[in-house]
CSV table of C-alpha atoms and ligand atoms in Angstrom, one decimal:
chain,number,residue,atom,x,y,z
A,6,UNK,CA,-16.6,20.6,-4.7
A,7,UNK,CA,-19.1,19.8,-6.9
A,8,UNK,CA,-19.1,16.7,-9.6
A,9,UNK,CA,-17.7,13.4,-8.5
A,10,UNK,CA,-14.2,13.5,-6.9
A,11,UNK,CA,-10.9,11.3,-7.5
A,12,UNK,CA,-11.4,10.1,-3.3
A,13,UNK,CA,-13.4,11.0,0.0
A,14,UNK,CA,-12.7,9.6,3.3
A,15,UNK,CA,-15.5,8.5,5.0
A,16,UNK,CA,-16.2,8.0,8.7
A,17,UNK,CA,-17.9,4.3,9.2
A,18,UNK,CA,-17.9,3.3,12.2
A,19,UNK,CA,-17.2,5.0,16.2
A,20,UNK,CA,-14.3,7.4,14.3
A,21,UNK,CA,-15.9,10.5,15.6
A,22,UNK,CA,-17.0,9.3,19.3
A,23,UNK,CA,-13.5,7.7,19.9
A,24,UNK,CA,-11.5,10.6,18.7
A,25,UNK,CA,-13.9,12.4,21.4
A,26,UNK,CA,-13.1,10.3,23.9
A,27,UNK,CA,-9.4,10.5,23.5
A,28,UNK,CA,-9.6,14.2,23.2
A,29,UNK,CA,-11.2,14.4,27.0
A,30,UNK,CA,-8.4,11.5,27.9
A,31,UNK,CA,-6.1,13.6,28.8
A,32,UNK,CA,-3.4,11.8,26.9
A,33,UNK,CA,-2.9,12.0,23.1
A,34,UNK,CA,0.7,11.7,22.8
A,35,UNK,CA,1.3,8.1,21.7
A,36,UNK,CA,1.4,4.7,22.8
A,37,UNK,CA,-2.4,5.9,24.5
A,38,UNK,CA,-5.1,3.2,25.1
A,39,UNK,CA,-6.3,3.6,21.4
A,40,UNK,CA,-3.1,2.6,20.2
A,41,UNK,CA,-2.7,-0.3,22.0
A,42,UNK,CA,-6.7,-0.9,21.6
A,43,UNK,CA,-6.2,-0.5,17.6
A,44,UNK,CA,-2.8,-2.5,17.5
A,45,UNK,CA,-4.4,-5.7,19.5
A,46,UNK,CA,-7.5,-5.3,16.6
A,47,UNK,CA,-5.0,-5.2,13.4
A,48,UNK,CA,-3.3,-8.2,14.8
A,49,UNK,CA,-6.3,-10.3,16.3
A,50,UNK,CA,-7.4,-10.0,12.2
A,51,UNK,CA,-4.3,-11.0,10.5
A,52,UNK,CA,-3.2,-13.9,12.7
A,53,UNK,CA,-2.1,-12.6,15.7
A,54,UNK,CA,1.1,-11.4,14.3
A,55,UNK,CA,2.9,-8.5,16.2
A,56,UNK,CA,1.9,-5.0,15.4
A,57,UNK,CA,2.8,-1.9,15.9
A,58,UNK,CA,1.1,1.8,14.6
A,59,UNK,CA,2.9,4.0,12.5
A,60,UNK,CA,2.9,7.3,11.2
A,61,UNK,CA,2.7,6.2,7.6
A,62,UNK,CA,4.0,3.4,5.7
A,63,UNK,CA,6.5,5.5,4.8
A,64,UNK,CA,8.0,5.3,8.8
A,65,UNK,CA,7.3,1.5,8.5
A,66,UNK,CA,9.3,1.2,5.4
A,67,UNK,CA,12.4,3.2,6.7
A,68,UNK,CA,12.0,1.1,9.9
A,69,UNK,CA,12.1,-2.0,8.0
A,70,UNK,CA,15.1,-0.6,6.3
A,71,UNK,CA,17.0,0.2,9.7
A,72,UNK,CA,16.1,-3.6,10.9
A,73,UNK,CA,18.0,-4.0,7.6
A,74,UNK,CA,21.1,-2.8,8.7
A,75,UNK,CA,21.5,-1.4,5.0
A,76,UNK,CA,24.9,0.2,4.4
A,77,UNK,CA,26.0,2.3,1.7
A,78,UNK,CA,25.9,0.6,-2.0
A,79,UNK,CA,23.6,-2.3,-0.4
A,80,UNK,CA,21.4,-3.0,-3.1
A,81,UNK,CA,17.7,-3.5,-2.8
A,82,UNK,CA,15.3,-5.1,-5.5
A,83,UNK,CA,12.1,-3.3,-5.8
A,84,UNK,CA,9.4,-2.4,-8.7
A,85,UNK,CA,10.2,1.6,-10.5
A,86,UNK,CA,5.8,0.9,-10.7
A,87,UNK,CA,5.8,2.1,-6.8
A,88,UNK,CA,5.6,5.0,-4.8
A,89,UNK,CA,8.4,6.8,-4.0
A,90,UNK,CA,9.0,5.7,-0.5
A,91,UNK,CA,9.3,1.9,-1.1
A,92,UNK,CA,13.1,3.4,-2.7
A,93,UNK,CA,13.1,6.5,-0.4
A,94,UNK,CA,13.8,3.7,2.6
A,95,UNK,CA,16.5,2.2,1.0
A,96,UNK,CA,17.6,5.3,0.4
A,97,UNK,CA,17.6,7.3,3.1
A,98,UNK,CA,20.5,4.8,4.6
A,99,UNK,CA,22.5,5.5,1.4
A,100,UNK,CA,21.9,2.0,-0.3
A,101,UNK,CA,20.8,1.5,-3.5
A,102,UNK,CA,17.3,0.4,-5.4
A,103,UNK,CA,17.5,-2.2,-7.5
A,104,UNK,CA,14.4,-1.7,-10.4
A,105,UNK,CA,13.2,-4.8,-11.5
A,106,UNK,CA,10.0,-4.9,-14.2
A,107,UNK,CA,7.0,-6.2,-13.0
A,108,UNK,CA,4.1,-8.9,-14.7
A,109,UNK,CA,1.9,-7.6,-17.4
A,110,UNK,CA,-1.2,-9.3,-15.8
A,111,UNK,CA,-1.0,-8.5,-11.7
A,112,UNK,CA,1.6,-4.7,-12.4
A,113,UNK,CA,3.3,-6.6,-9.6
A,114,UNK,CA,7.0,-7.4,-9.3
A,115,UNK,CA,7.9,-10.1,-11.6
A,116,UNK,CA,9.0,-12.7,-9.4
A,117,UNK,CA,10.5,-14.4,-12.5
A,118,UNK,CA,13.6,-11.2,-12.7
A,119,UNK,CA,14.1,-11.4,-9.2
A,120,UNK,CA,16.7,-13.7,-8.8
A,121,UNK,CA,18.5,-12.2,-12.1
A,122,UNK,CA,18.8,-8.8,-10.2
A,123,UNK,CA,20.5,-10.5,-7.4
A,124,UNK,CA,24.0,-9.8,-6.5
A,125,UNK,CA,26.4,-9.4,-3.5
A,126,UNK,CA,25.7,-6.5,-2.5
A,127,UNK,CA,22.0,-7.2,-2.0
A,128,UNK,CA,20.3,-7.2,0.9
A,129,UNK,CA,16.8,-7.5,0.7
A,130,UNK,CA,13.6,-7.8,-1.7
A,131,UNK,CA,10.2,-4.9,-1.5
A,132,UNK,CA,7.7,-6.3,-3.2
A,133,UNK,CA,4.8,-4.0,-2.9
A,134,UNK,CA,1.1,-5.8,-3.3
A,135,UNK,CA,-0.2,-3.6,-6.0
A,136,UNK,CA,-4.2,-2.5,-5.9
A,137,UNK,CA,-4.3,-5.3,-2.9
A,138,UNK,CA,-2.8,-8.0,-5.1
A,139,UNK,CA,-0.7,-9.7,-3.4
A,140,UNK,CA,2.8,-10.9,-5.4
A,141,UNK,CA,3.4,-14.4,-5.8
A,142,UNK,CA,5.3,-14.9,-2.6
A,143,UNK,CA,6.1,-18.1,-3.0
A,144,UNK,CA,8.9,-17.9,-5.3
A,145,UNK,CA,10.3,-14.6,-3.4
A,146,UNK,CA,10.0,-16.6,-0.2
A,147,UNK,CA,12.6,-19.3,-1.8
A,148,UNK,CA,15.2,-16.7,-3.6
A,149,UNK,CA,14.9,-14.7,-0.4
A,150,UNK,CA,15.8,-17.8,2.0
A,151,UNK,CA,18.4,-18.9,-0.7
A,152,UNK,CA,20.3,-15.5,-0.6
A,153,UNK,CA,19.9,-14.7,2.7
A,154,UNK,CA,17.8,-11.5,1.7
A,155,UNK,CA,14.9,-10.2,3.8
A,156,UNK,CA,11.9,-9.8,2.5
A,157,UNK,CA,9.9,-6.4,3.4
A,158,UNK,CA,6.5,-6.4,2.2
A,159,UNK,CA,5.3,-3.0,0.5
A,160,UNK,CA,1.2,-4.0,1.6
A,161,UNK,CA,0.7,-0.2,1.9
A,162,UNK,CA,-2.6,-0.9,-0.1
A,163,UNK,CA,-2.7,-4.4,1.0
A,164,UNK,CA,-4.5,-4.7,4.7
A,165,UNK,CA,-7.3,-7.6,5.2
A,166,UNK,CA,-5.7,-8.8,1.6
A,167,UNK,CA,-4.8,-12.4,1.3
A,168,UNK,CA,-2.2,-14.6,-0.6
A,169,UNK,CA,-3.3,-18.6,-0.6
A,170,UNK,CA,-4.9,-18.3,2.5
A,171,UNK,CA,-2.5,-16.0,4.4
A,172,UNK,CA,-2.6,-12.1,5.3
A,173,UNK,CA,-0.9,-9.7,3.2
A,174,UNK,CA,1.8,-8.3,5.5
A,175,UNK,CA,2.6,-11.7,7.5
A,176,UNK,CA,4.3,-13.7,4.8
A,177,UNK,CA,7.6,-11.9,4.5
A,178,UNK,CA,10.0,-10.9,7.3
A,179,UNK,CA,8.3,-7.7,7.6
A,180,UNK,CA,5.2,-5.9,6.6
A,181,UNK,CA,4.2,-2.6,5.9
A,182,UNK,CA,0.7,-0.9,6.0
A,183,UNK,CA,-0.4,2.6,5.3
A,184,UNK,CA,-4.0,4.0,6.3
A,185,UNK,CA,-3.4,7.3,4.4
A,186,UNK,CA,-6.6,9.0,3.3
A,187,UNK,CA,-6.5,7.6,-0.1
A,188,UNK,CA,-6.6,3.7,1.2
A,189,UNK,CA,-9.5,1.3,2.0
A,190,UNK,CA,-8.7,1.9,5.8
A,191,UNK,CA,-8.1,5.6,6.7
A,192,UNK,CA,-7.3,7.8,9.7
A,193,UNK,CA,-5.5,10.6,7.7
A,194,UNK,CA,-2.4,9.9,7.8
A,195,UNK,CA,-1.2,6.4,9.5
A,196,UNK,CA,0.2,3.1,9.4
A,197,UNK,CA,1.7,-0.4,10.8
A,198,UNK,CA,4.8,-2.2,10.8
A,199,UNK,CA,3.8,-6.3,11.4
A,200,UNK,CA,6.9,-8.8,12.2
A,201,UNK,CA,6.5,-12.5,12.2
A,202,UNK,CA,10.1,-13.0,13.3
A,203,UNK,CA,10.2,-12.9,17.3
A,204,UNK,CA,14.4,-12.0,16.9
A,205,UNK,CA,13.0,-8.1,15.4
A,206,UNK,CA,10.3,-7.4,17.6
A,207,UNK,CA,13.1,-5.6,20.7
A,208,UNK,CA,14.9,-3.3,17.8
A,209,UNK,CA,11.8,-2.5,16.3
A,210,UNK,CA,10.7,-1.1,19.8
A,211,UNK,CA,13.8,1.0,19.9
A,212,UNK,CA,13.6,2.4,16.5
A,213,UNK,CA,10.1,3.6,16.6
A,214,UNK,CA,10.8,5.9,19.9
A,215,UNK,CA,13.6,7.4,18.9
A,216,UNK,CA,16.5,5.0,19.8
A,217,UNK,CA,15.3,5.1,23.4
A,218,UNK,CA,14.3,1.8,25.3
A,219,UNK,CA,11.3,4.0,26.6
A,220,UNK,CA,8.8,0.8,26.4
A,221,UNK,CA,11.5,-1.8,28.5
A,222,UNK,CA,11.5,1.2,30.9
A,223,UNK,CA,7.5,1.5,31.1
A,224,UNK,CA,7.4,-2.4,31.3
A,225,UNK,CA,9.3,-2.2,34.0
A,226,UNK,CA,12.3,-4.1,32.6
A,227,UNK,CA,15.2,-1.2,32.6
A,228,UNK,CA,15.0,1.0,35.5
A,229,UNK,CA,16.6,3.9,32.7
A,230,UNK,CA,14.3,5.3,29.9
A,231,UNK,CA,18.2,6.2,27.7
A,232,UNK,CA,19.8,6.0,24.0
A,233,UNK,CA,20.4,2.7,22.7
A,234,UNK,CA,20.4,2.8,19.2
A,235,UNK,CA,20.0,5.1,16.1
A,236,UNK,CA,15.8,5.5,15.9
A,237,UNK,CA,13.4,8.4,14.9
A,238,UNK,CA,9.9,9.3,15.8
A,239,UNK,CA,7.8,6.5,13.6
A,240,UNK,CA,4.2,6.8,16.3
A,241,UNK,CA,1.1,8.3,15.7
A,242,UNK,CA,-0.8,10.4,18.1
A,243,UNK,CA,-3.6,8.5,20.2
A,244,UNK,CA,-5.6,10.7,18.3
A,245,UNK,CA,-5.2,9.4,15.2
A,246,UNK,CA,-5.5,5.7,16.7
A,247,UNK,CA,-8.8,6.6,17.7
A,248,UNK,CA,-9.9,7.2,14.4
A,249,UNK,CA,-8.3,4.5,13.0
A,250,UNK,CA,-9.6,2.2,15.5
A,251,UNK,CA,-13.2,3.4,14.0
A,252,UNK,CA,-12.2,2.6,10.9
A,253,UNK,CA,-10.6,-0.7,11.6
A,254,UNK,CA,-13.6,-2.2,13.8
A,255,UNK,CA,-15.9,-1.0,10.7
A,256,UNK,CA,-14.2,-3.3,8.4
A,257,UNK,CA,-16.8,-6.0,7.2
A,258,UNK,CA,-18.6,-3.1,6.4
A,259,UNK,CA,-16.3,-1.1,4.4
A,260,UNK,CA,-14.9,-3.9,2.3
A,261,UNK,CA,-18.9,-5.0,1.6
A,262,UNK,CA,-19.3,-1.6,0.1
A,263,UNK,CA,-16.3,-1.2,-2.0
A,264,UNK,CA,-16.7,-4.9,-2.8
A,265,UNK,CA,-20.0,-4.2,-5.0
A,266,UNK,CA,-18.1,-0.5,-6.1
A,267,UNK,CA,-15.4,-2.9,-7.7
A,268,UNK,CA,-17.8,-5.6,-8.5
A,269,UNK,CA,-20.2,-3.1,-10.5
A,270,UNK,CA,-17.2,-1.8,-12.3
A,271,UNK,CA,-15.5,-4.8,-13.4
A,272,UNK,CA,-18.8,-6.3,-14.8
A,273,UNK,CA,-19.8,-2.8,-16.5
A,274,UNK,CA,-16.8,-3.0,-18.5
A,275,UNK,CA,-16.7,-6.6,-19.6
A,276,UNK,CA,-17.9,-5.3,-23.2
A,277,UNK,CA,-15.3,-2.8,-23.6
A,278,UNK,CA,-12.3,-5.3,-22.4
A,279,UNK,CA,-14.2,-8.1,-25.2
A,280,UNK,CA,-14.0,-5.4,-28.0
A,281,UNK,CA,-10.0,-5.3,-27.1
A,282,UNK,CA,-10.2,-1.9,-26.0
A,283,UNK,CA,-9.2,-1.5,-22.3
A,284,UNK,CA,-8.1,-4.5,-20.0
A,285,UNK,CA,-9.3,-4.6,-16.7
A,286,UNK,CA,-7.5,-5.6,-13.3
A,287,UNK,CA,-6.6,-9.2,-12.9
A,288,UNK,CA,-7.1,-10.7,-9.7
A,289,UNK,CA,-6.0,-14.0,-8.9
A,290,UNK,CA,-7.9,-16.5,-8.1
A,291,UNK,CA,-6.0,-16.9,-4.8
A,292,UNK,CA,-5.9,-13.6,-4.2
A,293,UNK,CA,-8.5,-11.9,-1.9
A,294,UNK,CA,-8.5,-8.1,-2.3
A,295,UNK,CA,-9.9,-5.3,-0.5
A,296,UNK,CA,-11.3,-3.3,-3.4
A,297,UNK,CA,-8.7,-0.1,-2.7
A,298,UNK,CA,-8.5,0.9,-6.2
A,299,UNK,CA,-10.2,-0.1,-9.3
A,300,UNK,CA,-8.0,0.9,-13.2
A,301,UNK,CA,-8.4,0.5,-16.4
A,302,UNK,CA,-5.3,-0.2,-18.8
A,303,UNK,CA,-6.1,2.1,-22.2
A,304,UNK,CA,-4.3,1.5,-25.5
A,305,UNK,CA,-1.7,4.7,-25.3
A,306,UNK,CA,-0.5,7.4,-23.1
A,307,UNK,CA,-2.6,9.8,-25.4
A,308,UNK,CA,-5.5,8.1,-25.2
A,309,UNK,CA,-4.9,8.0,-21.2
A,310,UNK,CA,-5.1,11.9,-21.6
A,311,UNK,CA,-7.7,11.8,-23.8
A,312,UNK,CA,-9.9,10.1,-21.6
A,313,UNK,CA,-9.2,11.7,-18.5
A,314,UNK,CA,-9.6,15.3,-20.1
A,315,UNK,CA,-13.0,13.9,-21.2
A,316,UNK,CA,-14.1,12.8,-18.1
A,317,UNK,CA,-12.9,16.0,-16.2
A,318,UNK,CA,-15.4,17.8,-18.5
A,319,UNK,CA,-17.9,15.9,-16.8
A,320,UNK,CA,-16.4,16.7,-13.4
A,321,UNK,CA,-15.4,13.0,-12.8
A,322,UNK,CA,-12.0,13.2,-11.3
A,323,UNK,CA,-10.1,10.3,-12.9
A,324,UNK,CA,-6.4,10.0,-12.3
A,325,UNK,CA,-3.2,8.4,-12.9
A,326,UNK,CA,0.2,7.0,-11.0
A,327,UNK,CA,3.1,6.2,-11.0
A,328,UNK,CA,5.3,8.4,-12.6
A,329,UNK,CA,7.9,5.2,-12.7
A,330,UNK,CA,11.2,5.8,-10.2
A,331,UNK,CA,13.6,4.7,-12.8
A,332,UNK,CA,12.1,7.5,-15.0
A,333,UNK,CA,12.7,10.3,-11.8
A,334,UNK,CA,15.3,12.9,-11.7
A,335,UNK,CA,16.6,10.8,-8.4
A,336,UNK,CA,16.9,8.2,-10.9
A,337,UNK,CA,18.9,10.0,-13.0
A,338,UNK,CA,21.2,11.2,-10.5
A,339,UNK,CA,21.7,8.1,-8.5
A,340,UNK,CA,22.3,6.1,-11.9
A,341,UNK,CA,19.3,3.9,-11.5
A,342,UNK,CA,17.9,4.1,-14.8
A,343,UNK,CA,17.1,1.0,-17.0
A,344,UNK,CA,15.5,-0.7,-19.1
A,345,UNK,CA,11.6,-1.8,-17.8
A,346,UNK,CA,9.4,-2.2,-20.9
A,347,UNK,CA,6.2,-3.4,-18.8
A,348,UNK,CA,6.8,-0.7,-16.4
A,349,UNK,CA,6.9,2.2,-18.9
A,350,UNK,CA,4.1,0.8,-20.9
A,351,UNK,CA,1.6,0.6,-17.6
A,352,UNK,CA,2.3,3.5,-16.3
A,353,UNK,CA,1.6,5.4,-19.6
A,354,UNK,CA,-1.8,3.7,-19.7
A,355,UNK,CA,-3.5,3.3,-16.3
A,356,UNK,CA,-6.4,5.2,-15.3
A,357,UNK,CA,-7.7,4.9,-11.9
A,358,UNK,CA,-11.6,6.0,-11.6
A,359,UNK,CA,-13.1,7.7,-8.8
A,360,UNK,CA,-13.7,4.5,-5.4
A,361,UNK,CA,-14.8,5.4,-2.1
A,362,UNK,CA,-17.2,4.5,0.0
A,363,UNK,CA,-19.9,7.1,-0.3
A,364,UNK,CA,-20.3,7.0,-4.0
A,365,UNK,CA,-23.4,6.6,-4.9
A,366,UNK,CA,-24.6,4.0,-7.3
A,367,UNK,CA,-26.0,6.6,-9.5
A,368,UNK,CA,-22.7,8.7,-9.5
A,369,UNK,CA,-21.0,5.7,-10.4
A,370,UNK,CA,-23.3,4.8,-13.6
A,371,UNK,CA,-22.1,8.8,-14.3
A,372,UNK,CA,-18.8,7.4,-14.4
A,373,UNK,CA,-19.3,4.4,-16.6
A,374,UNK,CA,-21.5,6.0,-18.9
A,375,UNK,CA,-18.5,8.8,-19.5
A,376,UNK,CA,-16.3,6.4,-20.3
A,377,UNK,CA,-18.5,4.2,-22.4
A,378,UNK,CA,-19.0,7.4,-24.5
A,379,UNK,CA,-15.6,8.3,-25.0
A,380,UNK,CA,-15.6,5.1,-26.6
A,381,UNK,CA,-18.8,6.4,-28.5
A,382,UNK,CA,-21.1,3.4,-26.8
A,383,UNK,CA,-23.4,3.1,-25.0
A,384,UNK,CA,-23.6,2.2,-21.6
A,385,UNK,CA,-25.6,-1.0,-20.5
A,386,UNK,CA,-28.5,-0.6,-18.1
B,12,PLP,C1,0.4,4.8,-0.1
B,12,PLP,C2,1.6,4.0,-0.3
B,12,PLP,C3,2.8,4.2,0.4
B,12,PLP,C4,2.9,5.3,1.4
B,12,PLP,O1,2.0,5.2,2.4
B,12,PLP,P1,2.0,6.4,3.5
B,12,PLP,O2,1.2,5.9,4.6
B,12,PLP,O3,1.3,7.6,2.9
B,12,PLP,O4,3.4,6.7,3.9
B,12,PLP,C5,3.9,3.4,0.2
B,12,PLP,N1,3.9,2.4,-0.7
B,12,PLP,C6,2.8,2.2,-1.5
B,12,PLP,C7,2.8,1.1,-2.5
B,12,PLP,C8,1.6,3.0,-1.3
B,12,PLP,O5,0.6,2.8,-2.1
């Protein structure tokens, strides 16, 4: 492909050697060494809290919603500004989302409609840590604790972020992490589930391998691997934990590259942000990111699609997301529509530029020049 893509994994670290040595293993089913190797990493660098890999954040979020317990018409608070598996969880076990509009500044869930939204029937709170923001937990912690509601962090784009000093992913009752192609941290496909309560780690086990109580049997504690409860398949090959343990040891050296990508960026468009024009992210003081994405806001929807056709005549891939969930045809049929004024205004202006490791500083002038010139300026030097 020629020009500058939208994303391009990149291989960091030992990715290559360790998926070669678990290839001559002779064991790539899961649960392998390079699980357990990459699960004791993840944890040692969020805390120590208890980890587990995933297939995606998707499998940690419908694992999170079988800890649940969810029945039918259990409601669940979540942003619409999400992908569609923070609802598809809640979902899947028949309850429903709960759409609540998020802050203008952070596009994460407005912690001040949360405990309007409460009823009930609700069970628990998603917030998902947009662009590695992480939501103002605080408040959610206290309606949460109030309501009796667990709290399931979305921190699909949120690993090695941090909230007043703690990891993204170990301030809730549950956290969630993807390491999907498009993220900072990437094997392919891939994720965690973290708990900080001890009372979820046995279930959790369960779940994962398929309702059995395979890992009490390979401890050594049951002397029968058999069906205890209702689980599906949520692990990863050893393969792909060899990859991501690659990925995951090369960290420092990720996040110091996409830390001067974002860093270049943000500054770059300081003069089109003091001109009123576009806004750029907001990142809180107290909030540590890990440079996953970086967007502009635009002024309109057609100026969104003005700017991304003119970039794609310069082969810069630029995109957009999310098509909000309350705006979705499942929306529609479920009866989960409403009214989210910051949601639908957001999601018709965001443009997310091309971020990823290899992109060369030169490339990425390419892409601040085209945009500076769809605003007929110049670039500075
Ligand atoms: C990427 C993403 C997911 C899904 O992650 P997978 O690992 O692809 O399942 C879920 N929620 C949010 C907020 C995401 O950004």
């Amino acid at each position: 492909m020629t020009g500058i893509p939208f994303n391009r994994p990149a291989w960091m670290g030992n990715e290559m050697a360790y998926l070669r040595e678990a290839m001559d293993s002779g064991n790539i089913s899961g649960d392998g060494q390079f699980t357990r190797r990459v699960e004791s990493q993840i944890s040692q660098m969020i805390g120590g809290v208890w980890t587990r890999l995933t297939n995606s954040c998707t499998s940690a979020l419908e694992i999170a919603a079988l800890l649940c317990d969810l029945q039918p018409d259990d409601e669940v608070i979540m942003p619409a500004f999400t992908f569609v598996s923070t609802a598809n969880a809640a979902c899947l076990r028949g309850a429903r989302p709960v759409f609540v509009d998020i802050r203008p500044d952070t596009l994460n869930l407005d912690e001040r409609l949360v405990e309007a939204a409460v009823t009930p029937r609700t069970r628990a709170i998603i917030p998902i840590h947009y662009a590695g923001v992480v939501c103002e937990m605080a408040p959610l912690i206290d309606i949460a604790r109030r309501h009796g509601l667990m709290l399931i962090e979305d921190a699909a784009q949120a690993f090695l972020c941090r909230y007043r000093g703690r990891w993204a992913g170990t301030i809730g009752d549950i956290g969630c992490f993807s390491f999907h192609e498009t993220k900072t941290f990437h094997a392919g496909e891939g994720g965690a589930i973290v708990l900080r309560r001890p009372d979820l780690i046995e279930r959790t086990e369960i779940l994962r391998e398929k309702g059995t109580n395979r890992s009490r049997f390979l401890a050594g504690q049951v002397d029968k691997y058999t069906w205890v409860d209702v689980g599906s398949s949520y692990l990863p090959s050893d393969l792909i934990a060899a990859v991501l343990l690659g990925q995951i040891e090369a960290a420092e050296t990720i996040l110091s590259i996409r830390r001067r990508l974002f860093e270049r960026y943000f500054a770059a468009f300081e003069p089109l942000e003091a001109k009123g024009w576009i806004r750029r992210p907001v990142v809180p003081a107290y909030c540590d990111i890990n440079f996953h994405f970086f967007y502009l806001l635009v002024e309109s929807a057609e100026q969104r699609t003005a700017m991304l056709q003119a970039l794609y005549a310069q082969k810069i891939h630029a995109t957009f997301h999310y098509v909000p969930l309350h705006k979705s045809p499942v929306a529609e049929r479920l009866g989960l529509e409403r009214e989210l004024p910051v949601t639908e205004s957001a999601a018709g202006r965001i443009i997310r530029l091309p971020l990823y490791n290899s992109l060369s500083e030169a490339e990425q002038k390419g892409v601040i020049s085209a945009v500076f010139a769809f605003f007929n300026e110049a670039a500075p030097t």
